[in-house]
Amino acid sequence: MTDLVAIARSFFAPGKGLLAADESVETATIRLASHGIQTGEEMRRQFRDLFIGAEGIEESLSGVILFTETLREKGNDKKLFTKSLTTRGIHPGVKVDLGTEPFPTSPHELITKGLFDLPERLAEYKKQGAVFTKWRAIIRIDGDTLPTAVAIYENAKRLASYAREVQMAGLVPILEPEVLLGGKHSRRRARAVIEETLGVLFSALEEQSVDRASVIVKTAMALSGSDSEKKDTPLEVAEDTIAALVASVPRQVAGIVFLSGGQTPDQATDNLSAICRLSKENGGTPWPLTFSYARALQDEALGMWKGKKENVPAARAAFLARLAKVSAAVDHS
Ligand code: 13P
């Protein structure tokens, strides 16, 4: 039998974390277009190859989250991406939710879909080499009105159903209820919403008998909204983020990873460093912490790449430089 707890814990080796390379077709198209790159399936494959094909990533990456189409594709070295990751000791995983739709009970909020044929899809992803999965729910803050308790609860229930199916399929689930950065809210409000969202999530996990020990939580940091005037210091972010997590995440959980959520690469690096340093100064959090970034790891490289072969070496060098900084942020040994 697969030892899911051991796999889940293995993501948190010192200085290692995850690359989220699981942008859906829609998100990848928007992301690449913002760098002036026209997309199609082949350009998306090259986009994945830019990062997965970079030499030495295994020094800082324990896992890469892939989009479903990437599971079937090969890199420029003619090897399946999954194989090329596995041979370097990096776990391949896959985003298994099917995006969001408006929540009928509260139409300004989104609910994540993808449970319907999940067991069949999981069996297929496992055959293709995935050892872990991700499901993302979106929680939006708007003043005191959003998020609603019903939207938090419905997303939590679906995350719990997802986690149960994934564990039964012999895979490790990453649960990502992302509290969005967009808005005018304060950092304290973000902290309270993260705490409430995770609290409700863990009640739902208990109701559905999900084994907490092989679960990885993926969360946003507690930050002032991107439209607020406030610029948080890394120490403020660290204090509020850790407080929210300590109040809501049971100690048995395998670990916690952070998304970058629209922070600049430097902010995402500095805030992560402050979180890990503060945790260490206080004798450590009950669970290991690391990164699971998409934009903060990829954006500088995409700006240099522009979809052109001749720019690959410079773009990869920018990616590896950022990866080394983010890795140093989680390794205060
Ligand atoms: P960002 O780091 O760009 O927020 O992406 C992480 C992620 O996995 C979003 O689902």
PDB file of N, CA, C and O and ligand atoms in Angstrom, residues 20 22-23 31 65 95 134 136 176 178 218 258-262 292-297, ligand 1:
ATOM      1  N   ALA A  20       3.980  25.533  -9.051  1.00  0.00           N
ATOM      2  CA  ALA A  20       2.636  25.329  -9.590  1.00  0.00           C
ATOM      3  C   ALA A  20       2.686  25.678 -11.075  1.00  0.00           C
ATOM      4  O   ALA A  20       2.752  26.852 -11.442  1.00  0.00           O
ATOM      5  N   ASP A  22       0.375  24.556 -13.257  1.00  0.00           N
ATOM      6  CA  ASP A  22      -0.894  23.884 -13.582  1.00  0.00           C
ATOM      7  C   ASP A  22      -1.935  24.861 -14.103  1.00  0.00           C
ATOM      8  O   ASP A  22      -3.139  24.635 -13.943  1.00  0.00           O
ATOM      9  N   GLU A  23      -1.472  25.939 -14.733  1.00  0.00           N
ATOM     10  CA  GLU A  23      -2.443  26.886 -15.294  1.00  0.00           C
ATOM     11  C   GLU A  23      -3.322  26.151 -16.310  1.00  0.00           C
ATOM     12  O   GLU A  23      -2.811  25.416 -17.160  1.00  0.00           O
ATOM     13  N   ARG A  31      -2.118  34.439 -19.207  1.00  0.00           N
ATOM     14  CA  ARG A  31      -0.788  34.689 -18.636  1.00  0.00           C
ATOM     15  C   ARG A  31       0.230  34.955 -19.751  1.00  0.00           C
ATOM     16  O   ARG A  31       0.975  35.926 -19.715  1.00  0.00           O
ATOM     17  N   ILE A  65       3.216  20.848  -9.815  1.00  0.00           N
ATOM     18  CA  ILE A  65       1.799  20.618 -10.106  1.00  0.00           C
ATOM     19  C   ILE A  65       1.587  20.892 -11.593  1.00  0.00           C
ATOM     20  O   ILE A  65       1.942  21.970 -12.090  1.00  0.00           O
ATOM     21  N   LYS A  95      -3.530  19.177 -11.224  1.00  0.00           N
ATOM     22  CA  LYS A  95      -4.722  19.929 -10.797  1.00  0.00           C
ATOM     23  C   LYS A  95      -5.926  19.155 -11.310  1.00  0.00           C
ATOM     24  O   LYS A  95      -6.020  18.876 -12.513  1.00  0.00           O
ATOM     25  N   LYS A 134      -4.236  18.527  -6.831  1.00  0.00           N
ATOM     26  CA  LYS A 134      -4.623  19.813  -6.235  1.00  0.00           C
ATOM     27  C   LYS A 134      -6.048  20.169  -6.626  1.00  0.00           C
ATOM     28  O   LYS A 134      -6.475  19.883  -7.740  1.00  0.00           O
ATOM     29  N   ARG A 136      -8.525  23.676  -6.197  1.00  0.00           N
ATOM     30  CA  ARG A 136      -8.525  25.085  -5.756  1.00  0.00           C
ATOM     31  C   ARG A 136      -9.943  25.626  -5.630  1.00  0.00           C
ATOM     32  O   ARG A 136     -10.740  25.499  -6.552  1.00  0.00           O
ATOM     33  N   GLU A 176      -6.588  23.633  -1.603  1.00  0.00           N
ATOM     34  CA  GLU A 176      -6.268  25.052  -1.753  1.00  0.00           C
ATOM     35  C   GLU A 176      -7.522  25.922  -1.724  1.00  0.00           C
ATOM     36  O   GLU A 176      -8.130  26.190  -2.763  1.00  0.00           O
ATOM     37  N   GLU A 178      -8.226  29.319  -1.740  1.00  0.00           N
ATOM     38  CA  GLU A 178      -7.458  30.570  -1.895  1.00  0.00           C
ATOM     39  C   GLU A 178      -8.307  31.779  -1.527  1.00  0.00           C
ATOM     40  O   GLU A 178      -9.300  32.081  -2.196  1.00  0.00           O
ATOM     41  N   LYS A 218      -2.876  24.310   1.072  1.00  0.00           N
ATOM     42  CA  LYS A 218      -2.266  25.399   0.302  1.00  0.00           C
ATOM     43  C   LYS A 218      -3.056  26.665   0.583  1.00  0.00           C
ATOM     44  O   LYS A 218      -4.268  26.702   0.356  1.00  0.00           O
ATOM     45  N   PHE A 258       2.391  27.750   0.577  1.00  0.00           N
ATOM     46  CA  PHE A 258       1.814  29.060   0.270  1.00  0.00           C
ATOM     47  C   PHE A 258       1.733  29.284  -1.227  1.00  0.00           C
ATOM     48  O   PHE A 258       2.651  28.899  -1.965  1.00  0.00           O
ATOM     49  N   LEU A 259       0.667  29.927  -1.655  1.00  0.00           N
ATOM     50  CA  LEU A 259       0.564  30.410  -3.030  1.00  0.00           C
ATOM     51  C   LEU A 259       1.069  31.853  -3.040  1.00  0.00           C
ATOM     52  O   LEU A 259       1.143  32.504  -1.995  1.00  0.00           O
ATOM     53  N   SER A 260       1.424  32.366  -4.216  1.00  0.00           N
ATOM     54  CA  SER A 260       1.928  33.745  -4.232  1.00  0.00           C
ATOM     55  C   SER A 260       0.802  34.751  -4.459  1.00  0.00           C
ATOM     56  O   SER A 260       0.903  35.900  -4.016  1.00  0.00           O
ATOM     57  N   GLY A 261      -0.245  34.357  -5.172  1.00  0.00           N
ATOM     58  CA  GLY A 261      -1.493  35.126  -5.178  1.00  0.00           C
ATOM     59  C   GLY A 261      -1.485  36.500  -5.820  1.00  0.00           C
ATOM     60  O   GLY A 261      -2.395  37.277  -5.561  1.00  0.00           O
ATOM     61  N   GLY A 262      -0.463  36.829  -6.584  1.00  0.00           N
ATOM     62  CA  GLY A 262      -0.422  38.161  -7.200  1.00  0.00           C
ATOM     63  C   GLY A 262       0.569  39.096  -6.515  1.00  0.00           C
ATOM     64  O   GLY A 262       0.695  40.264  -6.898  1.00  0.00           O
ATOM     65  N   SER A 292       4.523  27.030  -2.853  1.00  0.00           N
ATOM     66  CA  SER A 292       3.939  26.343  -4.020  1.00  0.00           C
ATOM     67  C   SER A 292       3.494  27.460  -4.968  1.00  0.00           C
ATOM     68  O   SER A 292       2.302  27.732  -5.102  1.00  0.00           O
ATOM     69  N   TYR A 293       4.468  28.130  -5.566  1.00  0.00           N
ATOM     70  CA  TYR A 293       4.196  29.351  -6.334  1.00  0.00           C
ATOM     71  C   TYR A 293       4.092  29.077  -7.824  1.00  0.00           C
ATOM     72  O   TYR A 293       4.825  28.255  -8.371  1.00  0.00           O
ATOM     73  N   ALA A 294       3.205  29.835  -8.463  1.00  0.00           N
ATOM     74  CA  ALA A 294       3.175  29.880  -9.927  1.00  0.00           C
ATOM     75  C   ALA A 294       3.792  31.215 -10.358  1.00  0.00           C
ATOM     76  O   ALA A 294       4.958  31.285 -10.748  1.00  0.00           O
ATOM     77  N   ARG A 295       3.017  32.294 -10.225  1.00  0.00           N
ATOM     78  CA  ARG A 295       3.477  33.587 -10.757  1.00  0.00           C
ATOM     79  C   ARG A 295       4.797  34.074 -10.181  1.00  0.00           C
ATOM     80  O   ARG A 295       5.656  34.560 -10.908  1.00  0.00           O
ATOM     81  N   ALA A 296       4.974  33.969  -8.863  1.00  0.00           N
ATOM     82  CA  ALA A 296       6.196  34.517  -8.262  1.00  0.00           C
ATOM     83  C   ALA A 296       7.446  33.793  -8.743  1.00  0.00           C
ATOM     84  O   ALA A 296       8.545  34.346  -8.732  1.00  0.00           O
ATOM     85  N   LEU A 297       7.290  32.533  -9.176  1.00  0.00           N
ATOM     86  CA  LEU A 297       8.465  31.807  -9.694  1.00  0.00           C
ATOM     87  C   LEU A 297       8.621  31.983 -11.200  1.00  0.00           C
ATOM     88  O   LEU A 297       9.731  31.882 -11.726  1.00  0.00           O
TER      89      LEU A 297
HETATM   90  P1  13P B   1       0.165  31.760  -7.678  1.00  0.00           P
HETATM   91  O1  13P B   1       1.438  31.472  -6.929  1.00  0.00           O
HETATM   92  O2  13P B   1       0.394  32.501  -8.965  1.00  0.00           O
HETATM   93  O3  13P B   1      -0.870  32.401  -6.811  1.00  0.00           O
HETATM   94  O4  13P B   1      -0.443  30.375  -8.114  1.00  0.00           O
HETATM   95  C1  13P B   1      -0.507  29.332  -7.218  1.00  0.00           C
HETATM   96  C2  13P B   1      -1.604  28.433  -7.563  1.00  0.00           C
HETATM   97  O5  13P B   1      -1.439  27.241  -7.547  1.00  0.00           O
HETATM   98  C3  13P B   1      -2.934  29.001  -7.885  1.00  0.00           C
HETATM   99  O6  13P B   1      -3.888  27.983  -7.954  1.00  0.00           O
END
